[in-house]
Short mmCIF file of C-alpha atoms in Angstrom, two decimals:
data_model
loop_
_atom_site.label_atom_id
_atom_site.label_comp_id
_atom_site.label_asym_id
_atom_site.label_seq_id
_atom_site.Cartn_x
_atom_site.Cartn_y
_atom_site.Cartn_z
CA UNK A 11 0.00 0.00 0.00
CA UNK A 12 1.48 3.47 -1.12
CA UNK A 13 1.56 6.16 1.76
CA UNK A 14 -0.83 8.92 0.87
CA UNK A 15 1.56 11.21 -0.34
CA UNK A 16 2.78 9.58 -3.01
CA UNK A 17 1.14 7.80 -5.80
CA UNK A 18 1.74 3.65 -6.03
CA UNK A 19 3.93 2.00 -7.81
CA UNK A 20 2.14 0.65 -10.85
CA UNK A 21 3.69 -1.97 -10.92
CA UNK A 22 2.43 -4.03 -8.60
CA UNK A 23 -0.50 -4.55 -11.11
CA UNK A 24 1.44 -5.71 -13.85
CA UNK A 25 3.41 -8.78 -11.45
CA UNK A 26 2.42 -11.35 -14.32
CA UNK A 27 4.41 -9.09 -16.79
CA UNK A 28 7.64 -10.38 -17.04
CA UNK A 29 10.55 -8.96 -17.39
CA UNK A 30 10.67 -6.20 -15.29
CA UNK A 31 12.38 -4.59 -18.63
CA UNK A 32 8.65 -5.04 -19.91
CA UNK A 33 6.96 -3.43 -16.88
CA UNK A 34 9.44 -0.55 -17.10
CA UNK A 35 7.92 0.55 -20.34
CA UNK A 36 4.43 -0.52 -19.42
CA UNK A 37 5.07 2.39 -16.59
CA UNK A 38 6.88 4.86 -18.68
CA UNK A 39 4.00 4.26 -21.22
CA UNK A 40 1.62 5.06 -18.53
CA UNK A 41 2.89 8.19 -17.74
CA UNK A 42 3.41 9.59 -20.99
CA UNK A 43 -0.27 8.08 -22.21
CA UNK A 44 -1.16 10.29 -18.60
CA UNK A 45 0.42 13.39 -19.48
CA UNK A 46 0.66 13.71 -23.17
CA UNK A 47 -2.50 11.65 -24.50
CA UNK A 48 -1.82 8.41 -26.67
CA UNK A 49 -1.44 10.30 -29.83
CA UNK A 50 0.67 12.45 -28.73
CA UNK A 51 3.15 9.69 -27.39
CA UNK A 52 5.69 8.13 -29.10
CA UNK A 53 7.56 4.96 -29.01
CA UNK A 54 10.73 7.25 -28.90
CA UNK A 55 8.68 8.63 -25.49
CA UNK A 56 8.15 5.67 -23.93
CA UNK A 57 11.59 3.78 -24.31
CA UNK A 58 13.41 7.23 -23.30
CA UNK A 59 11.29 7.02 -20.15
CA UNK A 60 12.17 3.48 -19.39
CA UNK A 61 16.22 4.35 -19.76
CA UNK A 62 16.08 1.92 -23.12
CA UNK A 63 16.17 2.41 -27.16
CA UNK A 64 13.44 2.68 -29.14
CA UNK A 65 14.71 -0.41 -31.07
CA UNK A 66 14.72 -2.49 -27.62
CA UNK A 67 10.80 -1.57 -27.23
CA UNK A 68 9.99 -3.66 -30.20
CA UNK A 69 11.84 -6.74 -28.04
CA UNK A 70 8.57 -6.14 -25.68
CA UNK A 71 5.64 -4.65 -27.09
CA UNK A 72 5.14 -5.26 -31.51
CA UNK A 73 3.72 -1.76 -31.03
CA UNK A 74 2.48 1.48 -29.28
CA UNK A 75 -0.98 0.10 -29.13
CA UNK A 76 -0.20 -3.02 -27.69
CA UNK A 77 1.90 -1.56 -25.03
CA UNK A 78 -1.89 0.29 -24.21
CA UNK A 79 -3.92 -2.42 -24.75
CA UNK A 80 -2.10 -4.34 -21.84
CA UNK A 81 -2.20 -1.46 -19.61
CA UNK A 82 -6.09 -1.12 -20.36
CA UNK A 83 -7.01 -4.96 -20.18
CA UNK A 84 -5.15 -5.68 -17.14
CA UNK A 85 -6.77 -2.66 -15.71
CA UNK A 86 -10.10 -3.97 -16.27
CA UNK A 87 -9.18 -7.38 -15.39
CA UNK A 88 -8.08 -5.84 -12.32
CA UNK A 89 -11.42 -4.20 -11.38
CA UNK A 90 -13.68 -6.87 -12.73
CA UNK A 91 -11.58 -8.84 -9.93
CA UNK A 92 -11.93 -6.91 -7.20
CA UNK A 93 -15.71 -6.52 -7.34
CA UNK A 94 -16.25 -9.72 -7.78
CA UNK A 95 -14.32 -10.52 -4.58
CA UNK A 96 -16.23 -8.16 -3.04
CA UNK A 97 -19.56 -8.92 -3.36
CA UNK A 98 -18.38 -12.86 -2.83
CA UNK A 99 -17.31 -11.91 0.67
CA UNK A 100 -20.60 -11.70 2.36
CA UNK A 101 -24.67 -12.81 1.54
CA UNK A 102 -26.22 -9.54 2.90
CA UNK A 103 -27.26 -7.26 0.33
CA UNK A 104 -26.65 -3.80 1.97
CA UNK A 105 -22.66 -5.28 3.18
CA UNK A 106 -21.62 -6.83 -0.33
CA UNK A 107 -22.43 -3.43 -1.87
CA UNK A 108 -20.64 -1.39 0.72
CA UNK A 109 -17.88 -3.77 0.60
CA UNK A 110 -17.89 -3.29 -3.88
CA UNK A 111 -18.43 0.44 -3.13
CA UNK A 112 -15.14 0.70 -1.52
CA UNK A 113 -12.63 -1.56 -3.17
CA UNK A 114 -14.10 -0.01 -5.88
CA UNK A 115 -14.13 3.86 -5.19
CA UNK A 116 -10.59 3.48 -3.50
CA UNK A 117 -8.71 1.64 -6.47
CA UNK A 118 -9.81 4.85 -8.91
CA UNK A 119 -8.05 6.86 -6.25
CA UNK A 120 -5.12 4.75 -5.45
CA UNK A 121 -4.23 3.45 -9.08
CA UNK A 122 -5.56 7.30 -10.94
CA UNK A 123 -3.53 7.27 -13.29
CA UNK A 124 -3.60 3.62 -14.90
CA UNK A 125 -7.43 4.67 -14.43
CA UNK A 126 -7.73 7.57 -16.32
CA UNK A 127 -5.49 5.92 -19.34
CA UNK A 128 -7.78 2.66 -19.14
CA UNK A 129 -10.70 5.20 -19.49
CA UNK A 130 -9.79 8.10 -21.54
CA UNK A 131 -8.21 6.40 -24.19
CA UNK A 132 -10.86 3.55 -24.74
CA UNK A 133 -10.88 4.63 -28.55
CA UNK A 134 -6.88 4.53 -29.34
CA UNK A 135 -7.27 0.47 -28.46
CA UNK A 136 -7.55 -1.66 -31.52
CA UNK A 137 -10.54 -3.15 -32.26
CA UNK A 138 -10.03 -6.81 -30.77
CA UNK A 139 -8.65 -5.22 -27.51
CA UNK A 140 -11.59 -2.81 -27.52
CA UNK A 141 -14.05 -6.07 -28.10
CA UNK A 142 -12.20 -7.67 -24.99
CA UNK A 143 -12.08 -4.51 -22.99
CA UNK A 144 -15.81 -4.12 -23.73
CA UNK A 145 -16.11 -7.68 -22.39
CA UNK A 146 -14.64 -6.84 -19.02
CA UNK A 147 -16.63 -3.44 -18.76
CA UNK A 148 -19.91 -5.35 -19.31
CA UNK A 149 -18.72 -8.11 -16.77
CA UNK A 150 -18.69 -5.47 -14.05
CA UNK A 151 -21.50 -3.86 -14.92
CA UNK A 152 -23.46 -7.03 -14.39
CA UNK A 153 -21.69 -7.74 -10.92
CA UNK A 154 -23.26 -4.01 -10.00
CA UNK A 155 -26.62 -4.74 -11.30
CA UNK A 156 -27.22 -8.11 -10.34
CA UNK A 157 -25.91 -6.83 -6.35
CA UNK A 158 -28.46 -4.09 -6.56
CA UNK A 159 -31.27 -6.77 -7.86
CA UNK A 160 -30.34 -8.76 -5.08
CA UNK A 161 -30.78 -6.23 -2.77
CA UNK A 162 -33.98 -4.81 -4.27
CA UNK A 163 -35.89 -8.48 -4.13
CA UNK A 164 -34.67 -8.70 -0.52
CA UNK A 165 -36.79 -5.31 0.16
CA UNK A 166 -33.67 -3.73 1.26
CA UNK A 167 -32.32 -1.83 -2.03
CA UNK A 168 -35.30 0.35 -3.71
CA UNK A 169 -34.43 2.38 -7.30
CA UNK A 170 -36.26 3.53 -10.26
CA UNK A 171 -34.41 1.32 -12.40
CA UNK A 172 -31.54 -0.98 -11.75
CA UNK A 173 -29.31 -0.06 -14.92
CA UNK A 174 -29.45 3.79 -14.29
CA UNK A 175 -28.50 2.90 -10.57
CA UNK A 176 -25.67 0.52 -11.48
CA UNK A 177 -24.06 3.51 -13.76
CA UNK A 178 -24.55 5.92 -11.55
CA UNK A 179 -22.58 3.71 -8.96
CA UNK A 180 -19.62 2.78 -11.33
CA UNK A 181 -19.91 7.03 -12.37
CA UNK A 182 -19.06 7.89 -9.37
CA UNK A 183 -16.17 5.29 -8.65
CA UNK A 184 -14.58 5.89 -12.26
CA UNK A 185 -14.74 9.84 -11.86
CA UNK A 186 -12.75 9.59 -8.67
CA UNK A 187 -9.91 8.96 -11.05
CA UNK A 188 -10.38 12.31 -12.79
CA UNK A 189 -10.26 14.76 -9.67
CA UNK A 190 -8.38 12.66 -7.01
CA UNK A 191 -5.05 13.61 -5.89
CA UNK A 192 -2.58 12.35 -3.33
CA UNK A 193 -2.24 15.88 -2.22
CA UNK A 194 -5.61 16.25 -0.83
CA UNK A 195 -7.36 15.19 2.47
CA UNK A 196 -8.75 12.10 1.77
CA UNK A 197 -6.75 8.32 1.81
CA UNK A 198 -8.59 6.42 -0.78
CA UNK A 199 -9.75 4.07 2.13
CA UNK A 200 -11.47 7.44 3.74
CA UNK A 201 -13.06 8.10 0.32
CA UNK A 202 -14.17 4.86 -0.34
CA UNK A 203 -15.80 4.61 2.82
CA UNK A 204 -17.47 7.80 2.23
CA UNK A 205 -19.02 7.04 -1.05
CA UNK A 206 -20.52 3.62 -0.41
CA UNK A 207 -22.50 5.32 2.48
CA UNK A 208 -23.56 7.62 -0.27
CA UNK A 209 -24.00 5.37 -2.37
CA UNK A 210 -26.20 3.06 0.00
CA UNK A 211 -28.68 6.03 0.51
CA UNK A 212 -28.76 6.41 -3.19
CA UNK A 213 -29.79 2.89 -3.01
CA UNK A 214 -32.60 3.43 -0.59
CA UNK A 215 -30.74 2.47 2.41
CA UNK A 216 -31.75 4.70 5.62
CA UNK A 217 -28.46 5.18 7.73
CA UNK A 218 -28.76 3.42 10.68
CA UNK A 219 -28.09 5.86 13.61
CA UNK B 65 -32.23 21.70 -29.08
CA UNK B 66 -30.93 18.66 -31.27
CA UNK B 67 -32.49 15.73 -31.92
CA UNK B 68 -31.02 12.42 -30.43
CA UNK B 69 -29.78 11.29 -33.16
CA UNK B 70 -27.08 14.26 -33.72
CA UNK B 71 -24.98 15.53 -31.33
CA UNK B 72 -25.83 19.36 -31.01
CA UNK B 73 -23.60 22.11 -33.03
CA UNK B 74 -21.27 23.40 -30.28
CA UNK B 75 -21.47 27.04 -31.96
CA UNK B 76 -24.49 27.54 -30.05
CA UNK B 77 -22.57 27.99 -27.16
CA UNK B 78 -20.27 30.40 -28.34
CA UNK B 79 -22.68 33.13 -29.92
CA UNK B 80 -20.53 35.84 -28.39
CA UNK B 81 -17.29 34.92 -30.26
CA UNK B 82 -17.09 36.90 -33.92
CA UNK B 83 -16.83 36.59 -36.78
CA UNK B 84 -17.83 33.04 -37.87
CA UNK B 85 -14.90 32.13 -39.33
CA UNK B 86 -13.44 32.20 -35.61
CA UNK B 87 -16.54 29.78 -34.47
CA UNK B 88 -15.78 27.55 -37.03
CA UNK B 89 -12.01 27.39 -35.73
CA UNK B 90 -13.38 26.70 -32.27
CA UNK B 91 -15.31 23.46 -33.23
CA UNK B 92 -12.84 22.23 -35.93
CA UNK B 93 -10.35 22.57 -32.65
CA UNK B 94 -12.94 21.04 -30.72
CA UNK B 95 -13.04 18.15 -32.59
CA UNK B 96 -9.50 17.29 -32.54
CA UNK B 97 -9.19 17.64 -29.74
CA UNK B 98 -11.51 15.25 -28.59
CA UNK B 99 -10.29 12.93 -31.01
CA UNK B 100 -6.77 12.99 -30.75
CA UNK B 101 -6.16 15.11 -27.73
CA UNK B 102 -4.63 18.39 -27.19
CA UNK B 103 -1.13 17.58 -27.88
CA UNK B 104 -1.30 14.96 -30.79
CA UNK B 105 -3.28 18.07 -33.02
CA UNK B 106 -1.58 20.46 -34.40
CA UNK B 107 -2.53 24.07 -35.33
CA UNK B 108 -2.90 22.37 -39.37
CA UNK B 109 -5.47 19.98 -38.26
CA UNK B 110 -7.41 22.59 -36.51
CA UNK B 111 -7.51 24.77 -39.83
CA UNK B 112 -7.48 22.23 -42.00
CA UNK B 113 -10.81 21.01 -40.08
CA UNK B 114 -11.97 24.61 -40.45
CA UNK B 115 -11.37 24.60 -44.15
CA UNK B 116 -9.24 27.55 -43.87
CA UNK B 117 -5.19 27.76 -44.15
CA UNK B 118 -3.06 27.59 -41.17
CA UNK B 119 -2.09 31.01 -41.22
CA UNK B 120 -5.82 32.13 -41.61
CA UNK B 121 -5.63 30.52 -37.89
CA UNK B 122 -3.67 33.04 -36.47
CA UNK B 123 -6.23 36.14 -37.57
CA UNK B 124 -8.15 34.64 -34.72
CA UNK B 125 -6.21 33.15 -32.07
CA UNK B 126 -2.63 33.67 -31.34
CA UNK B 127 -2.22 29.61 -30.69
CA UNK B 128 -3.25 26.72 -29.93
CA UNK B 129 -3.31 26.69 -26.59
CA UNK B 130 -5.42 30.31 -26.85
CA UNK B 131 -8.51 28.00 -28.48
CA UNK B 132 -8.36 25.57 -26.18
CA UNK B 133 -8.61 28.44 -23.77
CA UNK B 134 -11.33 30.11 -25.32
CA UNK B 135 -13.48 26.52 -25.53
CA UNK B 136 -12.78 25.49 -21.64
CA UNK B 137 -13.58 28.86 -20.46
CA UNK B 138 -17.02 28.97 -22.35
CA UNK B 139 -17.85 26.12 -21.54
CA UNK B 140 -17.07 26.36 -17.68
CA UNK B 141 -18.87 29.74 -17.78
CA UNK B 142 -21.91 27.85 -18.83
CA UNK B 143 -22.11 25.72 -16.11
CA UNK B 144 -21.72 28.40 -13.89
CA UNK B 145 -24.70 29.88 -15.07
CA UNK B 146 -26.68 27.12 -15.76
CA UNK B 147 -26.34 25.87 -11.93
CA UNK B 148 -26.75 29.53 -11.11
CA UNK B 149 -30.04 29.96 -12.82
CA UNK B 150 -31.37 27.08 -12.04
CA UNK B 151 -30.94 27.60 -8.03
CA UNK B 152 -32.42 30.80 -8.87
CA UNK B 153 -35.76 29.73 -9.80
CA UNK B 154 -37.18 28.30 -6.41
CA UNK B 155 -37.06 28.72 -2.58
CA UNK B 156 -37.75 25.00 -1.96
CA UNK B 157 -33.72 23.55 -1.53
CA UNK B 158 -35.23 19.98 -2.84
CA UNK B 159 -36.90 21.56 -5.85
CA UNK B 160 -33.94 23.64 -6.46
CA UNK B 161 -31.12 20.98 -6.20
CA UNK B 162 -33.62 18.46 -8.44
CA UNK B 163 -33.42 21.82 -11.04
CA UNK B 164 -29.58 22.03 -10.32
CA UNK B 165 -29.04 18.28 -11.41
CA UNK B 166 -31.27 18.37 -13.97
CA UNK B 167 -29.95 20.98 -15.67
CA UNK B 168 -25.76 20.33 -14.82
CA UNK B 169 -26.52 16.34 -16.22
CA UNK B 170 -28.32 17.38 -19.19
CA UNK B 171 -25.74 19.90 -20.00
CA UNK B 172 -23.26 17.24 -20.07
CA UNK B 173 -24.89 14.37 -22.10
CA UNK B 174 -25.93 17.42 -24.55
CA UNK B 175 -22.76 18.46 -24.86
CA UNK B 176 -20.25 15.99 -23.99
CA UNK B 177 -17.78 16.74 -26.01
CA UNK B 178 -17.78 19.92 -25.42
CA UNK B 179 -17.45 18.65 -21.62
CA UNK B 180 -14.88 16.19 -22.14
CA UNK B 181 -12.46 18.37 -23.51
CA UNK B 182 -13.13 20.73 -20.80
CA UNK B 183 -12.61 18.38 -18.38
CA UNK B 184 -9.75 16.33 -19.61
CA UNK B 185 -7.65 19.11 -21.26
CA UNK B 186 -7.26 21.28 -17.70
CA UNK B 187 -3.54 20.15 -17.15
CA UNK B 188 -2.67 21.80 -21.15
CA UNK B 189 -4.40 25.02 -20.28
CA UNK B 190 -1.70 27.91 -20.13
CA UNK B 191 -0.95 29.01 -16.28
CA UNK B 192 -3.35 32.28 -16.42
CA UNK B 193 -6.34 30.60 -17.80
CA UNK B 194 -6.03 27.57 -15.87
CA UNK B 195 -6.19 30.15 -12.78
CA UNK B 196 -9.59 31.26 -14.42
CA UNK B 197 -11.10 27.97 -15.41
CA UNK B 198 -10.30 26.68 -11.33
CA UNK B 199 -12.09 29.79 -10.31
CA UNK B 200 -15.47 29.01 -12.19
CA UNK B 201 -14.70 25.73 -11.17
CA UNK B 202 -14.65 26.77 -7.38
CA UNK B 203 -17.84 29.00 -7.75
CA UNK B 204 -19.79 26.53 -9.31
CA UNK B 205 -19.02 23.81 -6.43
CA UNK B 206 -19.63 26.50 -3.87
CA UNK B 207 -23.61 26.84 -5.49
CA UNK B 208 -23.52 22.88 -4.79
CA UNK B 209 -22.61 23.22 -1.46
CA UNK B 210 -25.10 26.33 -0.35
CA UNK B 211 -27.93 24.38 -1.93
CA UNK B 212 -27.17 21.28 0.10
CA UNK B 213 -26.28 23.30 3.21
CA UNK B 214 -29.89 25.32 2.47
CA UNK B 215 -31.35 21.61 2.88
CA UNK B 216 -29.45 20.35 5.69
CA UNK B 217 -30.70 23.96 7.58
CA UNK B 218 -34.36 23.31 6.32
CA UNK B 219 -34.32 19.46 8.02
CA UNK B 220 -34.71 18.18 4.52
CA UNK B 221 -31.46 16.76 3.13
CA UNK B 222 -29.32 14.79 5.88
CA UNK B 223 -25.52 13.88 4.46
CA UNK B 224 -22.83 13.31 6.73
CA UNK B 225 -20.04 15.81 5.06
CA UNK B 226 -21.69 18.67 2.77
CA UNK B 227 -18.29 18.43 0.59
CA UNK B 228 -17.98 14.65 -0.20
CA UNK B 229 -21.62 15.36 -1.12
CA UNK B 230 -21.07 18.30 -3.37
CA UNK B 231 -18.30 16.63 -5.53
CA UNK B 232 -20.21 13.21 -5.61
CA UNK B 233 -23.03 15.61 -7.08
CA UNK B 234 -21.03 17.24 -9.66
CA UNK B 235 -19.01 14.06 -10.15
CA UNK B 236 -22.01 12.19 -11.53
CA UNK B 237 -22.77 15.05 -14.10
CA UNK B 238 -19.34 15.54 -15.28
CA UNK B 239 -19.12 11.62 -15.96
CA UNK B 240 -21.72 11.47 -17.77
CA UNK B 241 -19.80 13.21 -20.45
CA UNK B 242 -17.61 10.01 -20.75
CA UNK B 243 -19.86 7.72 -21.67
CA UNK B 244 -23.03 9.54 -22.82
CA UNK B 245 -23.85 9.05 -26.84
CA UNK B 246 -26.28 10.19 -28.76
CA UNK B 247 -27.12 6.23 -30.11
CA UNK B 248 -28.20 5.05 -26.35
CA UNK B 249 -32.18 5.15 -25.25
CA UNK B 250 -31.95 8.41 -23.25
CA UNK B 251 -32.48 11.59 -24.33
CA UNK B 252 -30.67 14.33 -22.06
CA UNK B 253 -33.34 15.73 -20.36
CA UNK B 254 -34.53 11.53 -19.19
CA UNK B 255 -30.69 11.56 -17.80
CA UNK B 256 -31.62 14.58 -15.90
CA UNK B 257 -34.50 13.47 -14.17
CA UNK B 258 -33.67 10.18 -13.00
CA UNK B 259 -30.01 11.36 -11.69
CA UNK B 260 -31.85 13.71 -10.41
CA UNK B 261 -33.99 11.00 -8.25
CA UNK B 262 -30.87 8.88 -7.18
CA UNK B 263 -29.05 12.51 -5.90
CA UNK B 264 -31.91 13.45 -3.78
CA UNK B 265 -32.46 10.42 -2.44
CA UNK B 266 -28.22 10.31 -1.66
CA UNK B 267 -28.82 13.59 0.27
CA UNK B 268 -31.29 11.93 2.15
CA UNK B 269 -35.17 12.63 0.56
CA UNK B 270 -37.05 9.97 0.60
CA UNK B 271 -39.09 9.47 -2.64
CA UNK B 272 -42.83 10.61 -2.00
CA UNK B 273 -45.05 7.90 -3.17
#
């Protein structure tokens, strides 16, 4: 876990990529994707950011997109993940979606950056990584719904419509990614914690008190 | 208003920026912007978009980085006084956040790309106009947090922390410009009404029925 005043390593979401010469440009890639925009990046960028050559690159990643399409996919992998470990944690309704809410909410802050380039640059990814990355985005969006739908047939959850309400939820997760910075008050644990209660009332949850 | 099938012509926002020729600039900028991002478009694609030669660009804005100016600004202004005017219209603080929501998500779905470039481009605007753009940005999450601080006064809205509120609030609208198109079932003004359901009910209303 990074300290909250500086951002994580993002590496430790890429362990299955091996080398760590391969993870070094995944990161450098990252960062330049994060600051310049993917069409604005070149592979000249990305292996001056990882201390290589642009010829060694090529040893890695066959191209620029491909170097993206891993950071995306593995990003989405990632999230599909932890909701569905989430929810599998508990039987109660109102607890598995707290429990989504937070991993959730606090992974946009914590990982920002690998967020915002899995997000924002959904239309640079070629067209089978887009199909797979579309996949994993529908994936989660059923884990959402079909939590809510539990909760609504258990009389405990109570929305207009389930899809509008499962959007809504991963809206608000996803745009912590935009605005949240290390800098500011909030741990991503404190803000995760903070929107699932928010979240829960959106749901039709009274707060206990 | 356009229909759903179209996105809306941008130049309705900007009716105060002469001649046309400087309009047509703006959205040819726009574009590229939202397609490639800031930094992968060049000041050739933006007049070549316009129809117009590259030095016919600089009659009307010194740079690149003046357009991109002139198009955050705008459209920040807008919300300002969107949010403003709505607020404006009642006493009731549930009728007048429903109106605030309303308005701020149908703004965004409207004109999402409009939005997104606004949003996502903030790190390429030039020091003095970012100052600006964080200014409107300031105001318009202060009207977010009066009219939620109206309702906590009144007995009517109940949220444990009046700013985690206020940005999950503007963070649903302003999201909605990342995945909102023109193709899906909803028309802007639907998008509007039922976020503006699942916010009141976050601040604590409970749905009359």
């Amino acid at each position: 876990m990074a300290s909250p005043s500086s951002p994580p390593d993002p590496v430790e979401l890429w362990p299955q990529v091996q080398p760590e010469a391969a993870r070094r440009l995944m990161r450098a890639g990252l960062e330049s994707f994060a600051r310049r925009g993917y069409h604005a990046t070149t592979t000249r960028h990305i292996a001056t950011g990882a201390g290589m050559s642009p010829a060694a690159l090529y040893v890695h990643f066959s191209s620029k997109a491909a170097l993206l399409t891993e950071i995306s996919r593995s990003g989405h992998e990632w999230t599909l993940s932890l909701v569905r470990q989430a929810v599998a944690r508990g039987t109660d309704p109102v607890e598995r979606m707290r429990a989504l809410v937070e991993e959730f909410v606090a992974w946009h802050a914590e990982q920002h950056v690998v967020a915002r380039v899995a997000q924002y640059e959904l239309a640079a990814l070629p067209e089978e990584a887009h199909r797979v990355v579309k996949g994993l985005r529908r994936e989660t969006e059923q884990v959402v719904r079909s939590t809510i739908r539990d909760g609504v047939e258990a009389g405990v959850f109570d929305v207009p419509d389930v899809r509008v309400a499962a959007r809504a939820v991963l809206s608000l997760g996803i745009d912590v990614a935009r605005w949240y910075s290390e800098r500011g008050p909030r741990t991503p644990a404190d803000l995760g914690q903070e929107y699932a209660d928010l979240v829960l009332r959106m749901l039709g949850v009274r707060p206990a008190r």
